[in-house]
Short mmCIF file of C-alpha atoms in Angstrom, two decimals:
data_model
loop_
_atom_site.label_atom_id
_atom_site.label_comp_id
_atom_site.label_asym_id
_atom_site.label_seq_id
_atom_site.Cartn_x
_atom_site.Cartn_y
_atom_site.Cartn_z
CA MET L 75 124.33 110.02 80.35
CA LEU L 76 126.27 107.07 81.68
CA VAL L 77 125.46 103.67 80.21
CA MET L 78 125.48 100.82 82.71
CA PRO L 79 124.43 97.59 80.93
CA SER L 80 124.91 95.52 84.09
CA PHE L 81 122.39 97.68 85.96
CA PRO L 82 119.35 98.53 83.78
CA LEU L 83 117.73 101.91 84.30
CA SER L 84 114.32 100.32 84.81
CA LEU L 85 115.71 98.22 87.65
CA TYR L 86 117.31 101.31 89.17
CA LEU L 87 114.03 103.22 89.03
CA THR L 88 112.22 100.30 90.67
CA TYR L 89 114.92 100.27 93.36
CA GLU L 90 114.42 103.99 93.99
CA GLU L 91 110.66 103.49 94.28
CA LEU L 92 111.16 100.66 96.75
CA LYS L 93 113.42 102.86 98.87
CA GLN L 94 110.73 105.51 99.04
CA VAL L 95 107.94 103.04 99.83
CA PHE L 96 109.67 100.74 102.30
CA GLY L 97 112.41 102.93 103.74
CA ARG L 98 116.01 102.05 104.52
CA LYS L 99 115.46 99.15 106.93
CA GLN L 100 113.77 96.83 104.42
CA ILE L 101 116.06 97.98 101.59
CA VAL L 102 119.00 96.31 103.32
CA VAL L 103 117.29 93.01 102.52
CA PHE L 104 116.80 94.11 98.91
CA ASP L 105 120.49 95.06 98.70
CA VAL L 106 121.41 91.51 99.72
CA PHE L 107 118.97 90.14 97.13
CA ILE L 108 120.53 92.27 94.38
CA SER L 109 124.01 91.14 95.35
CA TYR L 110 123.03 87.52 94.67
CA LEU L 111 121.72 88.21 91.16
#
């Protein structure tokens, strides 16, 4: 299992859930938000 301290697993799982709920179009906005963190 790869360890990625800069990208917590819990955040990744939340991201995956958001992709399923909102779809790709809204996730583009979330991608921009993540890039500013």
